[in-house]
PDB file of C-alpha atoms and ligand atoms in Angstrom:
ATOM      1  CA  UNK A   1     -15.584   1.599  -8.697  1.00 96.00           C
ATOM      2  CA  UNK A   2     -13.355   3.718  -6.534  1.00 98.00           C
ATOM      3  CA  UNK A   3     -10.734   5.939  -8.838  1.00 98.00           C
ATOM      4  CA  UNK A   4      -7.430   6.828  -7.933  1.00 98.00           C
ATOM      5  CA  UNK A   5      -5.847   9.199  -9.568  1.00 98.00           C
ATOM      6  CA  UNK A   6      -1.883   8.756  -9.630  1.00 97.00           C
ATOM      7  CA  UNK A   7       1.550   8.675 -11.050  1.00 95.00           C
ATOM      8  CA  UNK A   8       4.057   5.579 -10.374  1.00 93.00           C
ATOM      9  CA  UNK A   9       6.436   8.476  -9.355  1.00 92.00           C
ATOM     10  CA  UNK A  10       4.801   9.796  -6.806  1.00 94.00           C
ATOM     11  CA  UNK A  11       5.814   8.860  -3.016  1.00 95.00           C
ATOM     12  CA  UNK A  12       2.627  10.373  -1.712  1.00 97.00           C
ATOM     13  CA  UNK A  13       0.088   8.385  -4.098  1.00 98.00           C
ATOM     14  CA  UNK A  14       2.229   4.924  -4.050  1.00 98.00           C
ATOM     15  CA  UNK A  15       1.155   4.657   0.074  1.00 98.00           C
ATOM     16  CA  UNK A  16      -2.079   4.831  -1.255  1.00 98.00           C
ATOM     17  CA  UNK A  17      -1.352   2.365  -3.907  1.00 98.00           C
ATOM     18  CA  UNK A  18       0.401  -0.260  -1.962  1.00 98.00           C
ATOM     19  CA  UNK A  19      -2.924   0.104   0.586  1.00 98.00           C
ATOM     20  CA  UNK A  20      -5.145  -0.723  -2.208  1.00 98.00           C
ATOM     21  CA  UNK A  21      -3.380  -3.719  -3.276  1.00 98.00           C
ATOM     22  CA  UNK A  22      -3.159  -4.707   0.364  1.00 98.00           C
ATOM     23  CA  UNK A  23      -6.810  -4.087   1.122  1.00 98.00           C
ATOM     24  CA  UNK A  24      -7.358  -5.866  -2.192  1.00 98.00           C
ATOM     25  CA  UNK A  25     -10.052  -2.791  -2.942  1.00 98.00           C
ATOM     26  CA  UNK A  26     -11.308  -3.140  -6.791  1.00 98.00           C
ATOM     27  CA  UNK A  27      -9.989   0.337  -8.304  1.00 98.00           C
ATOM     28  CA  UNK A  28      -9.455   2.110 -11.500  1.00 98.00           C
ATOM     29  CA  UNK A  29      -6.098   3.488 -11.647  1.00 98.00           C
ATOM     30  CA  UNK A  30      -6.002   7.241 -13.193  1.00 97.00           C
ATOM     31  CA  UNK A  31      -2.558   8.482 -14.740  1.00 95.00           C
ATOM     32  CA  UNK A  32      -2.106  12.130 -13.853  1.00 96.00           C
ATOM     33  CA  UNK A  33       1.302  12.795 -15.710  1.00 92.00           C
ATOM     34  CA  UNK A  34       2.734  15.672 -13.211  1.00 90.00           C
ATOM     35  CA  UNK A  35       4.266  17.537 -16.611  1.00 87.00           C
ATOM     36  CA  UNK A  36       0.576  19.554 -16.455  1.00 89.00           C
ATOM     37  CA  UNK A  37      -2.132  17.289 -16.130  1.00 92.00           C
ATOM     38  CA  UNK A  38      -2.413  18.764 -12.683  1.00 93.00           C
ATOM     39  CA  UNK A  39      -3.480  22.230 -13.958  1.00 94.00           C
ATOM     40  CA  UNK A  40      -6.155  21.020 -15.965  1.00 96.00           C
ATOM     41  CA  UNK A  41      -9.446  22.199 -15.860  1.00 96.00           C
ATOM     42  CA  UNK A  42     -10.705  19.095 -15.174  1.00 96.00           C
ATOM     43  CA  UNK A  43      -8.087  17.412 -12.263  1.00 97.00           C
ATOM     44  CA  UNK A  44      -8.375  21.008 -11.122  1.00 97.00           C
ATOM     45  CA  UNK A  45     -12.200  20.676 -10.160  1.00 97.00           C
ATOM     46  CA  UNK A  46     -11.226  17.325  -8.658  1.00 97.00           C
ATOM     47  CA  UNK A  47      -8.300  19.065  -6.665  1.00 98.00           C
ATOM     48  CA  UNK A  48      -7.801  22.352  -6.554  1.00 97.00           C
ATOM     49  CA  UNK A  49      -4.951  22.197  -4.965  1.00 97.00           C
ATOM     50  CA  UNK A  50      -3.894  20.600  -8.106  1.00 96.00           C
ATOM     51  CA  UNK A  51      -1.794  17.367  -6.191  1.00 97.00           C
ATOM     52  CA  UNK A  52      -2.162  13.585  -6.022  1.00 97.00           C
ATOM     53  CA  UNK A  53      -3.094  11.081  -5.119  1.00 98.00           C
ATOM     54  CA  UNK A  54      -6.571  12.058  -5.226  1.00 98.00           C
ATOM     55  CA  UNK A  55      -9.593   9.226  -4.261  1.00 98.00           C
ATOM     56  CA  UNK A  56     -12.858   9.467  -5.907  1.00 98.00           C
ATOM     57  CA  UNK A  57     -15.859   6.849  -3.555  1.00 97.00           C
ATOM     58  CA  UNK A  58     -19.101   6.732  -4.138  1.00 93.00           C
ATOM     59  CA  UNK A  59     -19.070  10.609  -4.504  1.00 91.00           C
ATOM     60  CA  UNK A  60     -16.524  11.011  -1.801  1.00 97.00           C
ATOM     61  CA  UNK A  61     -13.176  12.432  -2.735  1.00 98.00           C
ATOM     62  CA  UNK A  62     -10.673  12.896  -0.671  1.00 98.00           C
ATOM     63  CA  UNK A  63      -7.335  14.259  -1.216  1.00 98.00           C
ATOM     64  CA  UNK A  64      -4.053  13.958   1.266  1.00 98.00           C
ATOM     65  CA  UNK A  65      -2.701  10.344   1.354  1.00 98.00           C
ATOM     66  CA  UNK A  66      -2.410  10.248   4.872  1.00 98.00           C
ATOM     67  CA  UNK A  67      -6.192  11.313   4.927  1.00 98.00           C
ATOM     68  CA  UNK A  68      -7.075   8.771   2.153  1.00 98.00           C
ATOM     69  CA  UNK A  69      -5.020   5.912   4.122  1.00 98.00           C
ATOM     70  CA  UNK A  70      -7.493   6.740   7.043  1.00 97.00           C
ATOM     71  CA  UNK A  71     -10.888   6.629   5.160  1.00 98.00           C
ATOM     72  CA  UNK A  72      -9.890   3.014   3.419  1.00 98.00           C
ATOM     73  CA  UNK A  73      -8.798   1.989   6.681  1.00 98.00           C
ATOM     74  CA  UNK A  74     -12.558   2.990   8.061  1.00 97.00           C
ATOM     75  CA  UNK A  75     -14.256   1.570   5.035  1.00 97.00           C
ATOM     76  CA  UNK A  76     -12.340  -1.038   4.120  1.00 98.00           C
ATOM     77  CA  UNK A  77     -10.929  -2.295   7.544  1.00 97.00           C
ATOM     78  CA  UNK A  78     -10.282  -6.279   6.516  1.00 97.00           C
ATOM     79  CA  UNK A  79      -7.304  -6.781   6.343  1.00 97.00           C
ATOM     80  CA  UNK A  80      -6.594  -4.088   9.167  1.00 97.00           C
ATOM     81  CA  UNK A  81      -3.704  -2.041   8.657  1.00 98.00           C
ATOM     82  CA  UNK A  82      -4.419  -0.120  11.826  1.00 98.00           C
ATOM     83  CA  UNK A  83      -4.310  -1.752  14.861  1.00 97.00           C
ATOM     84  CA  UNK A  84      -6.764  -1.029  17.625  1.00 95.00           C
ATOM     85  CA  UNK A  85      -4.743  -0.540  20.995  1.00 96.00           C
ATOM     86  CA  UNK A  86      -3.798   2.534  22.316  1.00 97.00           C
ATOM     87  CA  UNK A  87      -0.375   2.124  22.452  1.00 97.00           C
ATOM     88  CA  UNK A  88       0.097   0.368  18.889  1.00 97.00           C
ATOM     89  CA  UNK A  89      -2.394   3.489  17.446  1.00 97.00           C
ATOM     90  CA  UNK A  90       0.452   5.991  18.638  1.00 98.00           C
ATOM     91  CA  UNK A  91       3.295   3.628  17.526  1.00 98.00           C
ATOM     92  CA  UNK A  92       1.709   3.577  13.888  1.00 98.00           C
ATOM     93  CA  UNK A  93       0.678   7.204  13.673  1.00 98.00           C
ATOM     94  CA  UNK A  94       4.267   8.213  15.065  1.00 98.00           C
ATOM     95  CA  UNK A  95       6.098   6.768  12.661  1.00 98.00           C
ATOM     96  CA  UNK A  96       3.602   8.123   9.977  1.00 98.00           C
ATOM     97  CA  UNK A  97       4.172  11.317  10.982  1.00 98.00           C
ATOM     98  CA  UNK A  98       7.790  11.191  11.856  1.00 98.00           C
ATOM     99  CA  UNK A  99       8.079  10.254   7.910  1.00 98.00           C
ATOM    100  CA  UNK A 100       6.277  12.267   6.726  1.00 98.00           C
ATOM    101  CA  UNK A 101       6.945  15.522   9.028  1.00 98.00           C
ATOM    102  CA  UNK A 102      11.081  14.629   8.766  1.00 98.00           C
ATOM    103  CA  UNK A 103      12.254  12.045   6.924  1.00 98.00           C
ATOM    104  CA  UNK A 104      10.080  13.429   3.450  1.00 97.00           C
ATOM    105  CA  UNK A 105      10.570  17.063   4.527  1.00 97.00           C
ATOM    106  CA  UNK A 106      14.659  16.121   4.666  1.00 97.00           C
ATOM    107  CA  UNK A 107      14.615  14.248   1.441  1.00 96.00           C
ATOM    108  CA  UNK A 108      12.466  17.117  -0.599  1.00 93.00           C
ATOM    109  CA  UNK A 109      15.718  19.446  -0.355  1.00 92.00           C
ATOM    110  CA  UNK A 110      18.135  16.880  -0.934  1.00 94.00           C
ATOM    111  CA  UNK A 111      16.365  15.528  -4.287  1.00 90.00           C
ATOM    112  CA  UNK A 112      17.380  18.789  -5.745  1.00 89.00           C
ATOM    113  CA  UNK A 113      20.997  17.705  -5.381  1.00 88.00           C
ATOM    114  CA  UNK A 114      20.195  14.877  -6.942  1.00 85.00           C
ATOM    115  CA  UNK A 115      19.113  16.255 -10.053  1.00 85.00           C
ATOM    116  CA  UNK A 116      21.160  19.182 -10.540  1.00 84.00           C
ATOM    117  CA  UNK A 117      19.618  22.403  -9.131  1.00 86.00           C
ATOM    118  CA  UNK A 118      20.957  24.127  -6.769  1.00 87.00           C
ATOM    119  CA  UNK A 119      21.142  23.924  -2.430  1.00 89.00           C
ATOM    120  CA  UNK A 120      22.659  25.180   0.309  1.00 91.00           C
ATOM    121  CA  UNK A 121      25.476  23.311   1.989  1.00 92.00           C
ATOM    122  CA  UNK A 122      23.899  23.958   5.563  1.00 94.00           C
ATOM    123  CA  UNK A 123      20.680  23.215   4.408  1.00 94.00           C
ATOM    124  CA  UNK A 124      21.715  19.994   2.866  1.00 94.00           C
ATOM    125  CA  UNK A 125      24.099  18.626   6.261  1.00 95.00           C
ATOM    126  CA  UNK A 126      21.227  19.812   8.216  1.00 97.00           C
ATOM    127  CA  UNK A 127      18.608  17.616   6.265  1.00 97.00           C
ATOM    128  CA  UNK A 128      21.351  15.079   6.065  1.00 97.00           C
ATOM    129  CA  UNK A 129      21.531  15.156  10.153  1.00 97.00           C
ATOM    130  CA  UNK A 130      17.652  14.859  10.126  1.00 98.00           C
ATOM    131  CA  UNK A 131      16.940  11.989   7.955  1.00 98.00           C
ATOM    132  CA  UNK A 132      20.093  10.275   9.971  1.00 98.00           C
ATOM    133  CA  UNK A 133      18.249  10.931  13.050  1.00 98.00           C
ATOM    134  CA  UNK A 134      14.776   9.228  11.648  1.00 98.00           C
ATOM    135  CA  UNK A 135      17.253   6.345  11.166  1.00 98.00           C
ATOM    136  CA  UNK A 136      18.660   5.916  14.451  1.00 98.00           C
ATOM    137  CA  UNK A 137      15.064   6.069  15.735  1.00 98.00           C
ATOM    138  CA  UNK A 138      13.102   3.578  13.400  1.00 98.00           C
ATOM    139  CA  UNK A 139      16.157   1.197  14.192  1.00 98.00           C
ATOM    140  CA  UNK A 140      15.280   1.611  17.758  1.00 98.00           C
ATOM    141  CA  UNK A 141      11.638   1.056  16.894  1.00 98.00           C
ATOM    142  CA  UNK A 142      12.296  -1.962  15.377  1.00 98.00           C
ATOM    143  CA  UNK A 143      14.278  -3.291  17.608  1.00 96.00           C
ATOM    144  CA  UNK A 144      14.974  -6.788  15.474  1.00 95.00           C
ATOM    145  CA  UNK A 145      11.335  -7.164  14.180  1.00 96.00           C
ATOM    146  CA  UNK A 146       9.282  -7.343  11.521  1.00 96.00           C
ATOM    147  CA  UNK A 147       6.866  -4.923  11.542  1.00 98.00           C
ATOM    148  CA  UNK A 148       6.693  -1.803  13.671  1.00 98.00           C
ATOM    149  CA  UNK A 149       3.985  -3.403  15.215  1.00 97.00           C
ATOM    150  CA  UNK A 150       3.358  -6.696  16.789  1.00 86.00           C
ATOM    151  CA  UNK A 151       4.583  -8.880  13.479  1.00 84.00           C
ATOM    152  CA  UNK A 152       1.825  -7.697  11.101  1.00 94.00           C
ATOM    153  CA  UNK A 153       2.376  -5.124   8.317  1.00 98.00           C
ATOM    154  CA  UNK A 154       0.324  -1.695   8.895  1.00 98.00           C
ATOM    155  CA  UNK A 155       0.104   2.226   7.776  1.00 98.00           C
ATOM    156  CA  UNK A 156       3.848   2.981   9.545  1.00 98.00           C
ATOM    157  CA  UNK A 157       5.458   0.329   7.692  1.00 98.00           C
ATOM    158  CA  UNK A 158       3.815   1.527   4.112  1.00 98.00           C
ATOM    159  CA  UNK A 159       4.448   5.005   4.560  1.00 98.00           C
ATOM    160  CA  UNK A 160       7.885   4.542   6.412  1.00 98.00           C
ATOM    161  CA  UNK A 161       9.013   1.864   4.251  1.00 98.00           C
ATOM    162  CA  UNK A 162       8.406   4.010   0.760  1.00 97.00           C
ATOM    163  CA  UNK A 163      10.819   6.621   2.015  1.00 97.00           C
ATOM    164  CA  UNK A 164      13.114   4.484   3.104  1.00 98.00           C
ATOM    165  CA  UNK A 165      14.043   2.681   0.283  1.00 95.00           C
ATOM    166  CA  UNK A 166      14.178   5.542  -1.243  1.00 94.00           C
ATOM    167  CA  UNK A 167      17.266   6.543   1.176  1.00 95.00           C
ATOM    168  CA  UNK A 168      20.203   4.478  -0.762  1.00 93.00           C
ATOM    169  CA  UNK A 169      19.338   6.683  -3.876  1.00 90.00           C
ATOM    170  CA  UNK A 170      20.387   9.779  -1.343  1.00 92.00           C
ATOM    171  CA  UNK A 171      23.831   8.525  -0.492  1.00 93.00           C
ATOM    172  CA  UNK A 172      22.153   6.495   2.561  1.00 96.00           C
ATOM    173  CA  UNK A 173      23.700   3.545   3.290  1.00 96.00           C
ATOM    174  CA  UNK A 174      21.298   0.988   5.385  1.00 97.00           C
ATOM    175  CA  UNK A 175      24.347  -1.365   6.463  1.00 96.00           C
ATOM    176  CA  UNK A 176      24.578  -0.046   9.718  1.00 96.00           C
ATOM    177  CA  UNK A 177      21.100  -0.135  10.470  1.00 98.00           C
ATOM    178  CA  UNK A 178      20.293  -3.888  10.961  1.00 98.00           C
ATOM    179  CA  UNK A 179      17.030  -4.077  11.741  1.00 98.00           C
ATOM    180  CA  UNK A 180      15.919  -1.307   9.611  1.00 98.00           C
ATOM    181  CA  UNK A 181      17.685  -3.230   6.981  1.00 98.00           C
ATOM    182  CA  UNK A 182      15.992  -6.898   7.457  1.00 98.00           C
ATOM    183  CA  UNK A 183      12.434  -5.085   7.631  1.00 98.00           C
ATOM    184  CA  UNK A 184      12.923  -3.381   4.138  1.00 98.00           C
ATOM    185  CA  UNK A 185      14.165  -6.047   2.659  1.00 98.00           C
ATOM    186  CA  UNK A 186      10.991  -8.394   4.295  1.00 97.00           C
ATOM    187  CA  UNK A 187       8.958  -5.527   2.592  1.00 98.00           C
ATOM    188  CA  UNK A 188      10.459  -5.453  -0.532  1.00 97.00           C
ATOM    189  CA  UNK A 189       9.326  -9.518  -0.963  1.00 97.00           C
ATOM    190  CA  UNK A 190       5.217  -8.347  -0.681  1.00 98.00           C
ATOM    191  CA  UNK A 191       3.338  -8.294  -4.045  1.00 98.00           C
ATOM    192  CA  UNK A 192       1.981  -4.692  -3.056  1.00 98.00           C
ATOM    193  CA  UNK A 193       5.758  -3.123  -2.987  1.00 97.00           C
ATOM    194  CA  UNK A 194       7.091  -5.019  -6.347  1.00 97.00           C
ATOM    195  CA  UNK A 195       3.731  -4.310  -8.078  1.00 97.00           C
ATOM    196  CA  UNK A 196       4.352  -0.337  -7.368  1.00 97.00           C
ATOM    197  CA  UNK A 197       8.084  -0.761  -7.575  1.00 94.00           C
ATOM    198  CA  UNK A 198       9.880   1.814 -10.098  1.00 87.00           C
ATOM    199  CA  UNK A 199      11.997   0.631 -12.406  1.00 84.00           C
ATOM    200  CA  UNK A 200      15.286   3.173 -12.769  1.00 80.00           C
ATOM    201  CA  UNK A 201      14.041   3.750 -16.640  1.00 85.00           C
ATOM    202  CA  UNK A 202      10.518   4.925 -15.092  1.00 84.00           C
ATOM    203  CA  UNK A 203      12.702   7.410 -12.574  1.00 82.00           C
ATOM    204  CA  UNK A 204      14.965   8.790 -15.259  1.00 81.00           C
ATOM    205  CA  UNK A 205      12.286   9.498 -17.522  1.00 84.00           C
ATOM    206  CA  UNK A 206      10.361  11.052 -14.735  1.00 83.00           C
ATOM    207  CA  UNK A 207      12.996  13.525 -13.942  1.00 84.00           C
ATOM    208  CA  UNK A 208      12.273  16.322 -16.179  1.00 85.00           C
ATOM    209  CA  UNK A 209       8.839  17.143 -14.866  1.00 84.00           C
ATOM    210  CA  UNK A 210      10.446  16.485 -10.991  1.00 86.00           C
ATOM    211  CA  UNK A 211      12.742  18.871 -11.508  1.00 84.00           C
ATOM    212  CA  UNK A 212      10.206  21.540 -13.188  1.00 85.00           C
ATOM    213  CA  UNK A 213       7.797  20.668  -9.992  1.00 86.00           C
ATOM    214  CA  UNK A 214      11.116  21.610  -7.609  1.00 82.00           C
ATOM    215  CA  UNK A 215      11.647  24.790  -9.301  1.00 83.00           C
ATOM    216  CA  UNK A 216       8.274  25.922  -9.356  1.00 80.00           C
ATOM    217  CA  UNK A 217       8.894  25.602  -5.196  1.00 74.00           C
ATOM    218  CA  UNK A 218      11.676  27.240  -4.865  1.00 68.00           C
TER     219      UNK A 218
HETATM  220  N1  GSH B   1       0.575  16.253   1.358  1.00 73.67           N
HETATM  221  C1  GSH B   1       0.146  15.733   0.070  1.00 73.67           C
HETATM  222  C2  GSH B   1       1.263  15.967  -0.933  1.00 73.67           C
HETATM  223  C3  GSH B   1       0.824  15.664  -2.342  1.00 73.67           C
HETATM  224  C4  GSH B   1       1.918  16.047  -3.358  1.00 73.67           C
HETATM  225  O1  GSH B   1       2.761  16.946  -3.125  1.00 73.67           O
HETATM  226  N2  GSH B   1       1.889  15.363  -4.501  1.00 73.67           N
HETATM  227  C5  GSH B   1       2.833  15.653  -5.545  1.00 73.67           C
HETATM  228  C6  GSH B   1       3.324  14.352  -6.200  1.00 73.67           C
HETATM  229  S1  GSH B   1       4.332  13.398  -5.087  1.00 73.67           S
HETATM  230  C7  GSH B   1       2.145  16.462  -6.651  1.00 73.67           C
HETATM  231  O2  GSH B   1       1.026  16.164  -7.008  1.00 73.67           O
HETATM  232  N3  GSH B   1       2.834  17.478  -7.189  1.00 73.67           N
HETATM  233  C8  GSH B   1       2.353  18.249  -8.292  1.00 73.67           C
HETATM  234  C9  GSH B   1       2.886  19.650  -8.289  1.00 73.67           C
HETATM  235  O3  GSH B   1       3.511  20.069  -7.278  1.00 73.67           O
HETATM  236  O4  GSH B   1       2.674  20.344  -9.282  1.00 73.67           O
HETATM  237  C10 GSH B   1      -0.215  14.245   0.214  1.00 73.67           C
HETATM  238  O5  GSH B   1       0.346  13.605   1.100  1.00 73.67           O
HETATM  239  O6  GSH B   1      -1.061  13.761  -0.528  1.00 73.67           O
END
């Protein structure tokens, strides 16, 4: 059976998660608490770059959600979370990109804020400005619908969506932002998003190690 090795913390391995639960793909879920597990010898000669999520298939294993998302797409394509026109391929792998490339690179700095350390004040209204900006455009995107393409959920509204709710934590209000607003909320109803959904116990407790992780960065 395919192994995913996780935390219910982690943004990067919950796209992953929600895509398993979509795809319905049998799995067995691996805990990798991120207070060390990571360095171990033994996640280490899984990953040596010592991150999850991390997939383990038939002998396969792949590491880098985005990459992951792509090979259970290929594998597993029913239900499709890719479309197959041109056009609706660049719509989904824009947004994925977009959230992961700005909207996650903005937040990263600005979670330090949020637990205590330490940040720039240009740094922060700059990120601030950027994640504002991946707003104004995913409102655009949406323009009123569901989905970010053609009414049916796929990879840009996973990966987008996680970050997004994430956003109100940050200070981010979604009330002026309509349509962004109507398709989190439509998201937030799916078994696959209240399944992975943390709870704010599961966040405070996960703070310490967070925090340890965004020091080590700095
Ligand atoms: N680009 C990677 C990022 C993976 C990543 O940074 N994972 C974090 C958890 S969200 C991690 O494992 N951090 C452990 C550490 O930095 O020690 C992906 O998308 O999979």
């Amino acid at each position: 059976m395919l192994k995913f090795y996780y935390h219910p913390t982690s943004v990067n391995a919950r796209r992953v998660w929600v895509a398993l639960l979509e795809k319905q793909i049998p799995f067995e879920p691996i805990l990798i608490n991120l207070d060390g597990d990571q360095f171990s010898e033994d996640f280490t000669a899984i990953n040596p770059l010592q991150r999850i999520p991390v997939i383990v298939d038939n002998k396969l294993r792949v590491v880098e959600s985005l990459a992951i998302l792509d090979y259970l797409e290929a594998k597993y394509p029913t239900p499709s979370l890719m479309p197959s026109s041109a056009d609706d391929i660049a719509v989904v792998r824009m947004v994925e990109m977009i959230a992961v490339n700005e909207l996650q690179a903005s937040m990263t700095p600005l979670t330090r804020l949020l637990i205590g350390l330490e940040l720039d004040a240009q740094k922060a209204e700059i990120a601030r400005q950027r994640i504002i900006a991946v707003m104004q455009f995913y409102e655009s995107l949406l323009d009123g619908h569901s989905y970010f393409v053609k009414d049916s959920l796929t990879l840009a509204d996973i990966v987008a969506g996680i970050l997004v709710s994430a956003l109100p934590q940050f200070g981010f209000s979604l009330s002026a932002y309509p349509s962004l607003k109507a398709w989190l909320e439509g998201l937030e109803e799916r078994e696959s998003w209240q399944q992975t959904t943390l709870s704010s116990e599961m966040i405070a407790a996960a703070l310490p190690s967070i925090r340890k992780i965004l020091e080590r960065r700095s």
